[in-house]
Short mmCIF file of C-alpha atoms in Angstrom, two decimals:
data_model
loop_
_atom_site.label_atom_id
_atom_site.label_comp_id
_atom_site.label_asym_id
_atom_site.label_seq_id
_atom_site.Cartn_x
_atom_site.Cartn_y
_atom_site.Cartn_z
CA UNK A 1 0.00 0.00 0.00
CA UNK A 2 2.79 2.43 0.84
CA UNK A 3 4.37 1.92 -2.59
CA UNK A 4 1.21 2.69 -4.61
CA UNK A 5 1.96 6.41 -5.17
CA UNK A 6 5.43 5.63 -6.56
CA UNK A 7 4.28 5.36 -10.18
CA UNK A 8 2.39 8.66 -10.22
CA UNK A 9 5.39 10.37 -8.60
CA UNK A 10 7.75 8.78 -11.10
CA UNK A 11 5.47 9.84 -13.95
CA UNK A 12 5.39 13.42 -12.67
CA UNK A 13 9.19 13.49 -12.43
CA UNK A 14 9.45 12.19 -15.99
CA UNK A 15 7.00 14.83 -17.24
CA UNK A 16 8.88 17.52 -15.31
CA UNK A 17 12.18 16.53 -16.91
CA UNK A 18 10.65 16.57 -20.39
CA UNK A 19 8.94 19.92 -19.84
CA UNK A 20 12.13 21.55 -18.55
CA UNK A 21 14.26 19.96 -21.28
CA UNK A 22 11.99 21.35 -24.01
CA UNK A 23 10.66 24.55 -22.47
CA UNK A 24 13.89 26.19 -21.25
CA UNK A 25 15.68 26.20 -24.64
CA UNK A 26 12.39 27.17 -26.32
CA UNK A 27 12.14 30.19 -24.01
CA UNK A 28 15.66 31.27 -24.95
CA UNK A 29 14.86 31.01 -28.66
CA UNK A 30 11.62 32.95 -28.24
CA UNK A 31 13.36 35.78 -26.39
CA UNK A 32 16.12 35.93 -29.04
CA UNK A 33 13.63 36.67 -31.83
CA UNK A 34 12.51 40.17 -30.70
CA UNK A 35 16.14 41.04 -29.98
CA UNK A 36 16.64 41.29 -33.75
CA UNK A 37 14.33 44.30 -33.87
CA UNK A 38 15.84 45.79 -30.70
CA UNK A 39 19.36 45.53 -32.14
CA UNK A 40 18.27 47.13 -35.41
CA UNK A 41 16.52 49.92 -33.49
CA UNK A 42 19.58 50.63 -31.34
CA UNK A 43 21.88 50.82 -34.38
CA UNK A 44 19.53 52.75 -36.71
CA UNK A 45 18.48 55.10 -33.90
CA UNK A 46 21.88 56.80 -34.07
CA UNK A 47 21.33 57.67 -37.73
CA UNK A 48 18.46 60.03 -36.91
CA UNK A 49 14.84 60.29 -35.84
CA UNK A 50 13.44 59.95 -39.37
CA UNK A 51 15.42 56.75 -39.96
CA UNK A 52 14.28 55.27 -36.65
CA UNK A 53 10.66 56.20 -37.41
CA UNK A 54 10.97 54.55 -40.82
CA UNK A 55 12.39 51.42 -39.22
CA UNK A 56 9.49 51.37 -36.76
CA UNK A 57 6.88 51.40 -39.53
CA UNK A 58 8.69 48.81 -41.68
CA UNK A 59 9.34 46.52 -38.70
CA UNK A 60 5.67 46.61 -37.72
CA UNK A 61 4.72 45.52 -41.24
CA UNK A 62 7.34 42.77 -41.33
CA UNK A 63 6.52 41.43 -37.86
CA UNK A 64 2.84 41.31 -38.80
CA UNK A 65 3.62 39.41 -42.01
CA UNK A 66 5.82 36.86 -40.25
CA UNK A 67 3.53 36.41 -37.22
CA UNK A 68 0.61 35.58 -39.52
CA UNK A 69 2.56 32.54 -40.72
CA UNK A 70 3.56 31.26 -37.28
CA UNK A 71 1.21 28.34 -37.98
CA UNK A 72 4.09 26.91 -40.05
CA UNK A 73 5.86 26.14 -36.78
CA UNK A 74 2.78 25.05 -34.82
CA UNK A 75 1.25 22.74 -37.41
CA UNK A 76 4.59 21.18 -38.32
CA UNK A 77 5.46 20.51 -34.68
CA UNK A 78 2.24 18.57 -34.10
CA UNK A 79 2.43 16.58 -37.33
CA UNK A 80 6.09 15.61 -36.86
CA UNK A 81 5.67 14.76 -33.16
CA UNK A 82 2.81 12.36 -33.94
CA UNK A 83 4.95 10.43 -36.38
CA UNK A 84 7.84 10.40 -33.92
CA UNK A 85 5.51 8.87 -31.34
CA UNK A 86 4.41 6.29 -33.87
CA UNK A 87 8.07 5.35 -34.40
CA UNK A 88 8.15 6.46 -38.04
CA UNK A 89 11.06 8.91 -38.25
CA UNK A 90 11.31 8.89 -42.08
CA UNK A 91 7.64 9.88 -42.32
CA UNK A 92 8.13 12.50 -39.59
CA UNK A 93 10.96 14.17 -41.49
CA UNK A 94 9.05 13.83 -44.77
CA UNK A 95 6.14 15.68 -43.14
CA UNK A 96 8.55 18.33 -41.97
CA UNK A 97 9.93 18.77 -45.49
CA UNK A 98 6.39 19.35 -46.76
CA UNK A 99 6.09 22.17 -44.22
CA UNK A 100 9.38 23.67 -45.38
CA UNK A 101 8.33 23.54 -49.04
CA UNK A 102 5.05 25.25 -48.06
CA UNK A 103 7.05 27.94 -46.25
CA UNK A 104 9.18 28.54 -49.34
CA UNK A 105 6.07 28.82 -51.52
CA UNK A 106 4.34 31.25 -49.16
CA UNK A 107 7.52 33.29 -48.78
CA UNK A 108 7.76 33.71 -52.54
CA UNK A 109 4.16 34.89 -52.72
CA UNK A 110 4.74 37.44 -49.94
CA UNK A 111 7.82 38.83 -51.70
CA UNK A 112 5.91 39.11 -54.98
CA UNK A 113 3.08 40.96 -53.20
CA UNK A 114 5.12 43.32 -51.01
CA UNK A 115 7.91 44.52 -53.31
CA UNK A 116 5.66 46.48 -55.73
CA UNK A 117 3.29 47.68 -53.00
CA UNK A 118 5.85 48.75 -50.39
CA UNK A 119 5.27 52.54 -50.77
CA UNK A 120 1.49 52.09 -50.50
CA UNK A 121 1.84 49.86 -47.42
CA UNK A 122 4.11 52.40 -45.73
CA UNK A 123 1.61 55.18 -46.47
CA UNK A 124 -1.24 53.01 -45.14
CA UNK A 125 0.60 52.63 -41.83
CA UNK A 126 0.77 56.41 -41.52
CA UNK A 127 4.49 57.06 -41.99
CA UNK A 128 5.39 60.76 -42.14
CA UNK A 129 6.80 62.32 -45.30
CA UNK A 130 10.31 62.33 -43.82
CA UNK A 131 10.16 58.75 -42.53
CA UNK A 132 8.38 57.17 -45.54
CA UNK A 133 11.45 56.90 -47.85
CA UNK A 134 13.45 55.14 -45.12
CA UNK A 135 10.54 52.85 -44.30
CA UNK A 136 10.13 51.92 -47.97
CA UNK A 137 13.84 51.20 -48.39
CA UNK A 138 13.99 49.02 -45.29
CA UNK A 139 10.76 47.21 -46.15
CA UNK A 140 11.75 46.39 -49.73
CA UNK A 141 15.14 44.99 -48.76
CA UNK A 142 13.95 43.14 -45.64
CA UNK A 143 11.09 41.55 -47.58
CA UNK A 144 13.72 39.50 -49.42
CA UNK A 145 14.43 37.76 -46.11
CA UNK A 146 10.82 36.67 -45.52
CA UNK A 147 11.19 33.31 -47.34
CA UNK A 148 14.17 32.57 -45.08
CA UNK A 149 12.19 33.52 -41.97
CA UNK A 150 9.28 31.29 -42.98
CA UNK A 151 11.70 28.43 -43.61
CA UNK A 152 13.09 29.07 -40.12
CA UNK A 153 9.55 28.83 -38.69
CA UNK A 154 8.79 25.55 -40.46
CA UNK A 155 12.20 24.01 -39.70
CA UNK A 156 11.86 25.05 -36.06
CA UNK A 157 8.58 23.13 -36.03
CA UNK A 158 10.36 20.08 -37.46
CA UNK A 159 12.99 20.11 -34.72
CA UNK A 160 10.45 20.74 -31.97
CA UNK A 161 8.44 17.80 -33.26
CA UNK A 162 11.63 15.73 -33.06
CA UNK A 163 11.82 16.83 -29.38
CA UNK A 164 14.82 19.08 -30.11
CA UNK A 165 14.54 22.66 -28.86
CA UNK A 166 18.25 23.17 -28.24
CA UNK A 167 19.25 23.55 -31.88
CA UNK A 168 16.72 26.39 -32.43
CA UNK A 169 18.18 28.12 -29.37
CA UNK A 170 21.73 27.87 -30.69
CA UNK A 171 20.67 29.06 -34.15
CA UNK A 172 18.71 31.99 -32.66
CA UNK A 173 21.69 33.11 -30.57
CA UNK A 174 24.09 32.83 -33.52
CA UNK A 175 21.62 34.70 -35.73
CA UNK A 176 21.28 37.51 -33.19
CA UNK A 177 25.05 37.92 -32.89
CA UNK A 178 25.53 37.82 -36.67
CA UNK A 179 22.72 40.34 -37.14
CA UNK A 180 24.35 42.78 -34.73
CA UNK A 181 27.82 42.48 -36.26
CA UNK A 182 26.53 42.78 -39.84
CA UNK A 183 24.35 45.77 -38.98
CA UNK A 184 27.25 47.70 -37.45
CA UNK A 185 29.56 46.80 -40.33
CA UNK A 186 27.11 47.70 -43.08
CA UNK A 187 25.41 50.72 -41.48
CA UNK A 188 28.57 52.48 -40.26
CA UNK A 189 31.54 50.61 -41.75
CA UNK A 190 30.16 50.51 -45.30
CA UNK A 191 28.12 53.69 -44.86
CA UNK A 192 24.92 52.13 -46.21
CA UNK A 193 22.67 53.68 -43.58
CA UNK A 194 19.27 52.10 -43.02
CA UNK A 195 19.73 49.96 -46.14
CA UNK A 196 22.76 48.39 -44.44
CA UNK A 197 20.63 47.46 -41.45
CA UNK A 198 18.10 45.78 -43.71
CA UNK A 199 20.78 43.86 -45.65
CA UNK A 200 22.45 42.77 -42.42
CA UNK A 201 19.19 41.33 -41.13
CA UNK A 202 18.45 39.59 -44.45
CA UNK A 203 21.90 37.99 -44.52
CA UNK A 204 21.54 36.80 -40.90
CA UNK A 205 18.08 35.38 -41.62
CA UNK A 206 19.32 33.55 -44.71
CA UNK A 207 22.22 32.15 -42.71
CA UNK A 208 19.80 30.82 -40.09
CA UNK A 209 17.66 29.22 -42.79
CA UNK A 210 20.71 27.54 -44.33
CA UNK A 211 21.74 26.07 -40.96
CA UNK A 212 18.24 24.70 -40.39
CA UNK A 213 18.11 23.21 -43.88
CA UNK A 214 21.49 21.51 -43.37
CA UNK A 215 20.26 19.96 -40.11
CA UNK A 216 16.94 18.78 -41.60
CA UNK A 217 18.51 17.50 -44.84
CA UNK A 218 21.08 15.51 -42.89
CA UNK A 219 18.28 13.95 -40.87
CA UNK A 220 16.34 13.16 -44.03
CA UNK A 221 19.32 11.44 -45.64
CA UNK A 222 20.11 9.51 -42.47
CA UNK A 223 16.58 8.10 -42.33
CA UNK A 224 16.01 7.76 -46.06
CA UNK A 225 13.30 10.44 -46.29
CA UNK A 226 12.65 12.10 -49.66
CA UNK A 227 13.57 15.76 -50.06
CA UNK A 228 11.45 16.36 -53.15
CA UNK A 229 8.30 18.50 -52.90
CA UNK A 230 5.15 16.41 -52.62
CA UNK A 231 1.99 18.19 -53.75
CA UNK A 232 -0.31 16.09 -51.55
CA UNK A 233 1.90 16.61 -48.49
CA UNK A 234 2.14 20.36 -49.08
CA UNK A 235 -1.65 20.57 -49.41
CA UNK A 236 -2.04 18.59 -46.17
CA UNK A 237 0.33 21.01 -44.39
CA UNK A 238 -1.66 23.95 -45.73
CA UNK A 239 -4.98 22.43 -44.61
CA UNK A 240 -3.60 21.86 -41.11
CA UNK A 241 -2.35 25.44 -41.02
CA UNK A 242 -5.55 27.22 -42.11
CA UNK A 243 -7.39 26.85 -38.74
CA UNK A 244 -4.27 28.00 -36.89
CA UNK A 245 -4.06 30.97 -39.26
CA UNK A 246 -7.65 31.90 -38.34
CA UNK A 247 -6.73 31.57 -34.65
CA UNK A 248 -3.66 33.79 -35.07
CA UNK A 249 -5.52 36.45 -37.07
CA UNK A 250 -8.29 36.53 -34.44
CA UNK A 251 -5.73 37.06 -31.69
CA UNK A 252 -4.02 39.80 -33.70
CA UNK A 253 -7.41 41.46 -34.20
CA UNK A 254 -7.96 41.45 -30.43
CA UNK A 255 -4.63 43.15 -29.79
CA UNK A 256 -5.26 45.72 -32.54
CA UNK A 257 -8.73 46.52 -31.16
CA UNK A 258 -7.28 46.94 -27.67
CA UNK A 259 -4.64 49.36 -28.99
CA UNK A 260 -7.23 51.29 -31.02
CA UNK A 261 -9.49 51.66 -27.96
CA UNK A 262 -6.53 52.78 -25.82
CA UNK A 263 -5.70 55.45 -28.43
CA UNK A 264 -9.24 56.83 -28.09
CA UNK A 265 -8.80 57.16 -24.32
CA UNK A 266 -6.07 59.79 -24.60
CA UNK A 267 -2.30 60.20 -24.92
CA UNK A 268 -1.54 59.12 -21.35
CA UNK A 269 -3.69 56.01 -21.71
CA UNK A 270 -2.18 54.87 -25.01
CA UNK A 271 1.34 55.48 -23.65
CA UNK A 272 0.53 53.46 -20.53
CA UNK A 273 -1.14 50.78 -22.66
CA UNK A 274 2.02 50.30 -24.72
CA UNK A 275 4.04 49.84 -21.53
CA UNK A 276 1.60 47.31 -20.09
CA UNK A 277 1.26 45.49 -23.40
CA UNK A 278 5.04 45.19 -23.74
CA UNK A 279 5.23 43.56 -20.30
CA UNK A 280 2.27 41.29 -21.09
CA UNK A 281 4.02 40.20 -24.29
CA UNK A 282 7.28 39.54 -22.43
CA UNK A 283 5.49 37.36 -19.86
CA UNK A 284 3.85 35.49 -22.73
CA UNK A 285 7.27 34.24 -23.86
CA UNK A 286 7.76 32.33 -20.60
CA UNK A 287 4.30 30.77 -20.80
CA UNK A 288 4.59 30.08 -24.54
CA UNK A 289 7.73 28.04 -23.85
CA UNK A 290 5.62 25.58 -21.82
CA UNK A 291 3.04 25.56 -24.61
CA UNK A 292 5.76 24.62 -27.11
CA UNK A 293 6.79 21.74 -24.86
CA UNK A 294 3.12 20.75 -24.77
CA UNK A 295 2.87 20.67 -28.56
CA UNK A 296 5.84 18.31 -28.85
CA UNK A 297 5.03 16.06 -25.89
CA UNK A 298 1.30 15.65 -26.54
CA UNK A 299 1.83 14.98 -30.24
CA UNK A 300 4.36 12.27 -29.40
CA UNK A 301 2.10 10.56 -26.85
CA UNK A 302 -0.89 10.56 -29.18
CA UNK A 303 1.22 9.28 -32.07
CA UNK A 304 2.31 6.40 -29.82
CA UNK A 305 -1.32 5.68 -28.86
CA UNK A 306 -0.59 6.45 -25.19
CA UNK A 307 -3.83 8.12 -24.07
CA UNK A 308 -2.98 7.85 -20.39
CA UNK A 309 0.42 9.45 -20.94
CA UNK A 310 -1.18 12.29 -22.89
CA UNK A 311 -3.71 12.98 -20.15
CA UNK A 312 -1.07 12.85 -17.40
CA UNK A 313 1.25 15.13 -19.37
CA UNK A 314 -1.60 17.57 -19.97
CA UNK A 315 -2.47 17.65 -16.28
CA UNK A 316 1.14 18.17 -15.24
CA UNK A 317 1.69 20.96 -17.76
CA UNK A 318 -1.42 22.75 -16.49
CA UNK A 319 0.09 22.59 -12.99
CA UNK A 320 3.28 24.06 -14.42
CA UNK A 321 1.33 26.80 -16.17
CA UNK A 322 -0.47 27.79 -12.97
CA UNK A 323 2.75 27.73 -10.92
CA UNK A 324 4.72 29.79 -13.44
CA UNK A 325 1.78 32.18 -13.74
CA UNK A 326 1.73 32.73 -9.99
CA UNK A 327 5.49 33.35 -9.93
CA UNK A 328 5.27 35.81 -12.83
CA UNK A 329 2.37 37.62 -11.18
CA UNK A 330 4.33 38.05 -7.95
CA UNK A 331 7.36 39.28 -9.91
CA UNK A 332 5.22 41.88 -11.69
CA UNK A 333 3.93 43.21 -8.36
CA UNK A 334 7.41 43.33 -6.84
CA UNK A 335 9.10 44.84 -9.91
CA UNK A 336 6.52 47.51 -10.74
CA UNK A 337 8.40 50.34 -8.92
CA UNK A 338 11.46 49.57 -11.06
CA UNK A 339 9.68 48.61 -14.27
CA UNK A 340 7.60 51.74 -14.87
CA UNK A 341 10.45 54.30 -14.58
CA UNK A 342 12.33 52.38 -17.31
CA UNK A 343 9.67 53.48 -19.79
CA UNK A 344 8.41 56.83 -18.57
CA UNK A 345 9.03 59.62 -16.14
CA UNK A 346 5.54 61.07 -16.59
CA UNK A 347 3.66 60.68 -13.28
CA UNK A 348 0.30 60.67 -15.10
CA UNK A 349 1.31 57.76 -17.32
CA UNK A 350 2.64 55.89 -14.28
CA UNK A 351 -0.59 56.38 -12.35
CA UNK A 352 -2.65 55.15 -15.31
CA UNK A 353 -0.42 52.13 -15.92
CA UNK A 354 -0.18 50.94 -12.30
CA UNK A 355 -3.73 49.52 -11.83
CA UNK A 356 -3.53 47.86 -15.26
CA UNK A 357 -0.21 46.27 -14.28
CA UNK A 358 -1.81 44.85 -11.16
CA UNK A 359 -4.57 43.33 -13.32
CA UNK A 360 -1.90 41.76 -15.52
CA UNK A 361 -0.25 40.32 -12.41
CA UNK A 362 -3.53 38.85 -11.10
CA UNK A 363 -4.36 37.32 -14.48
CA UNK A 364 -1.07 35.45 -14.95
CA UNK A 365 -2.31 32.11 -13.53
CA UNK A 366 -5.21 32.31 -16.00
CA UNK A 367 -2.73 33.07 -18.79
CA UNK A 368 -0.67 30.08 -17.69
CA UNK A 369 -3.63 27.73 -18.10
CA UNK A 370 -4.56 29.27 -21.46
CA UNK A 371 -1.09 28.98 -22.97
CA UNK A 372 -0.64 25.39 -21.80
CA UNK A 373 -4.02 24.15 -23.02
CA UNK A 374 -3.52 26.02 -26.29
CA UNK A 375 -0.27 24.11 -26.75
CA UNK A 376 -1.88 20.81 -25.77
CA UNK A 377 -4.63 21.17 -28.37
CA UNK A 378 -2.15 22.28 -31.01
CA UNK A 379 -0.06 19.22 -30.26
CA UNK A 380 -3.20 17.11 -30.67
CA UNK A 381 -3.83 18.70 -34.08
CA UNK A 382 -7.12 20.16 -32.85
CA UNK A 383 -6.79 23.29 -34.98
CA UNK A 384 -10.44 23.62 -36.09
CA UNK A 385 -11.62 23.82 -32.49
CA UNK A 386 -8.92 26.39 -31.67
CA UNK A 387 -10.08 28.51 -34.61
CA UNK A 388 -13.75 28.47 -33.55
CA UNK A 389 -12.85 29.09 -29.90
CA UNK A 390 -10.75 32.11 -30.85
CA UNK A 391 -13.49 33.52 -33.08
CA UNK A 392 -15.91 33.18 -30.15
CA UNK A 393 -13.42 34.96 -27.89
CA UNK A 394 -13.10 37.77 -30.45
CA UNK A 395 -16.90 38.07 -30.59
CA UNK A 396 -17.08 38.43 -26.79
CA UNK A 397 -14.10 40.77 -26.46
CA UNK A 398 -14.93 43.25 -29.24
CA UNK A 399 -18.19 44.72 -27.86
CA UNK A 400 -16.82 44.68 -24.31
CA UNK A 401 -13.72 46.63 -25.37
CA UNK A 402 -15.66 49.10 -27.52
CA UNK A 403 -17.95 49.85 -24.58
CA UNK A 404 -15.01 51.03 -22.45
CA UNK A 405 -14.76 54.56 -23.90
CA UNK A 406 -18.54 54.76 -24.42
CA UNK A 407 -19.11 54.14 -20.69
CA UNK A 408 -16.32 56.48 -19.62
CA UNK A 409 -13.94 53.74 -18.60
CA UNK A 410 -10.18 54.10 -18.64
CA UNK A 411 -7.17 51.87 -19.21
CA UNK A 412 -7.94 49.73 -16.17
CA UNK A 413 -11.36 48.93 -17.61
CA UNK A 414 -9.76 48.08 -20.95
CA UNK A 415 -7.37 45.65 -19.30
CA UNK A 416 -10.30 44.19 -17.40
CA UNK A 417 -11.72 43.28 -20.82
CA UNK A 418 -8.33 41.74 -21.70
CA UNK A 419 -8.64 39.62 -18.57
CA UNK A 420 -12.19 38.73 -19.65
CA UNK A 421 -10.77 37.69 -23.02
CA UNK A 422 -8.24 35.36 -21.40
CA UNK A 423 -10.95 33.97 -19.10
CA UNK A 424 -13.16 33.14 -22.09
CA UNK A 425 -10.21 31.43 -23.75
CA UNK A 426 -9.53 29.46 -20.58
CA UNK A 427 -13.16 28.30 -20.39
CA UNK A 428 -13.34 27.19 -24.03
CA UNK A 429 -10.00 25.36 -23.81
CA UNK A 430 -10.83 23.72 -20.46
CA UNK A 431 -14.18 22.46 -21.76
CA UNK A 432 -12.46 20.93 -24.77
CA UNK A 433 -9.73 19.18 -22.81
CA UNK A 434 -12.24 17.97 -20.23
CA UNK A 435 -14.42 16.46 -22.96
CA UNK A 436 -11.60 14.28 -24.27
CA UNK A 437 -12.65 14.94 -27.88
CA UNK A 438 -9.16 16.23 -28.63
CA UNK A 439 -7.66 12.79 -28.01
CA UNK A 440 -7.16 11.15 -31.40
CA UNK A 441 -4.33 8.60 -31.54
CA UNK A 442 -2.22 7.49 -34.46
CA UNK A 443 0.49 8.83 -36.76
CA UNK A 444 -1.99 11.26 -38.35
CA UNK A 445 -5.10 12.89 -36.95
#
């Protein structure tokens, strides 16, 4: 009788090791990505205000374009992990190659669409007359790196599905360092200005893509997987990605609506909103790392037909999400006197941001559950449900957020609607996982 709990404890320890092994490197890779933009901003900022403003507009356009296609990583992770669980590594890598070919195809289409329309896109985003030429230059050159970035997304998904998050971390760090060195050399050494920054980033991105391709191709040759494009496989990758694209676009719409509402509240409110949103996004990296581990682990268990293992892993990751959420919430409360002065010295902005920051802190355990369950369902290949759940969340959030200025509410009320949004997501995801309908075993869903 006294030895009965040993297996559950052993299972928890095994899940903990897997979560840490996958989540910690994934967190490092996630944090490295926005450092590209920060490095570019720091280097270009010394060229002048107009150049920095142009970079800001172009970067917003590029980040939007790339984030829309993040499904390349998510869908590929789930598909590859299932086949790994089923013990079919050649098929797993073949599936990953289909995702990479899809990324290359989509990247080519984006380049063809953006290059001729770059000036119009810059104007649409409201760039000033002085900043617009710099924004157009940076956008046109950096667009050439989009195919490489999409290949990086898809190849990252392949490696995550193979339960390897360390290689993406190493590549991200090397890419960041190369980006910084190239930017300094081309912007100042070669005197290319903002164009040098764009070319430096493109070269670094292409280098990252080449490294990923070498790793994946070696794996394909080792296991006898074909490297040729397969029309049926590419279509299957696209079909798996469409629901996740809907989910991502719905989430982006929520964030855009929140920013638009904050802008209507006044200058102090929008300034405070940007501070709070930047912290919220930073905290999301830590929670998203657990979600990435969930995608890889759940996909593998379901591919192996281990329903019990999938359920136990899901439960343990939820516990991790709640615990990390609590820790992050406490850190936000403790760090707020230091955090706010980093962004503003305006006492009005600080006073507006403080209550919203406290709401962010209180909501972190909810965010932890949401991110984990999101990752679990992605790993299960349950994209259609995630799409419908996110559309429902958007439908609930939109009128609530638009009522904030109409009812005389401020930034705190707006962030209360953000907390409502995360609560709706938590409810929809919890109902799905509790139902068990997400559990479909086998090498393919």
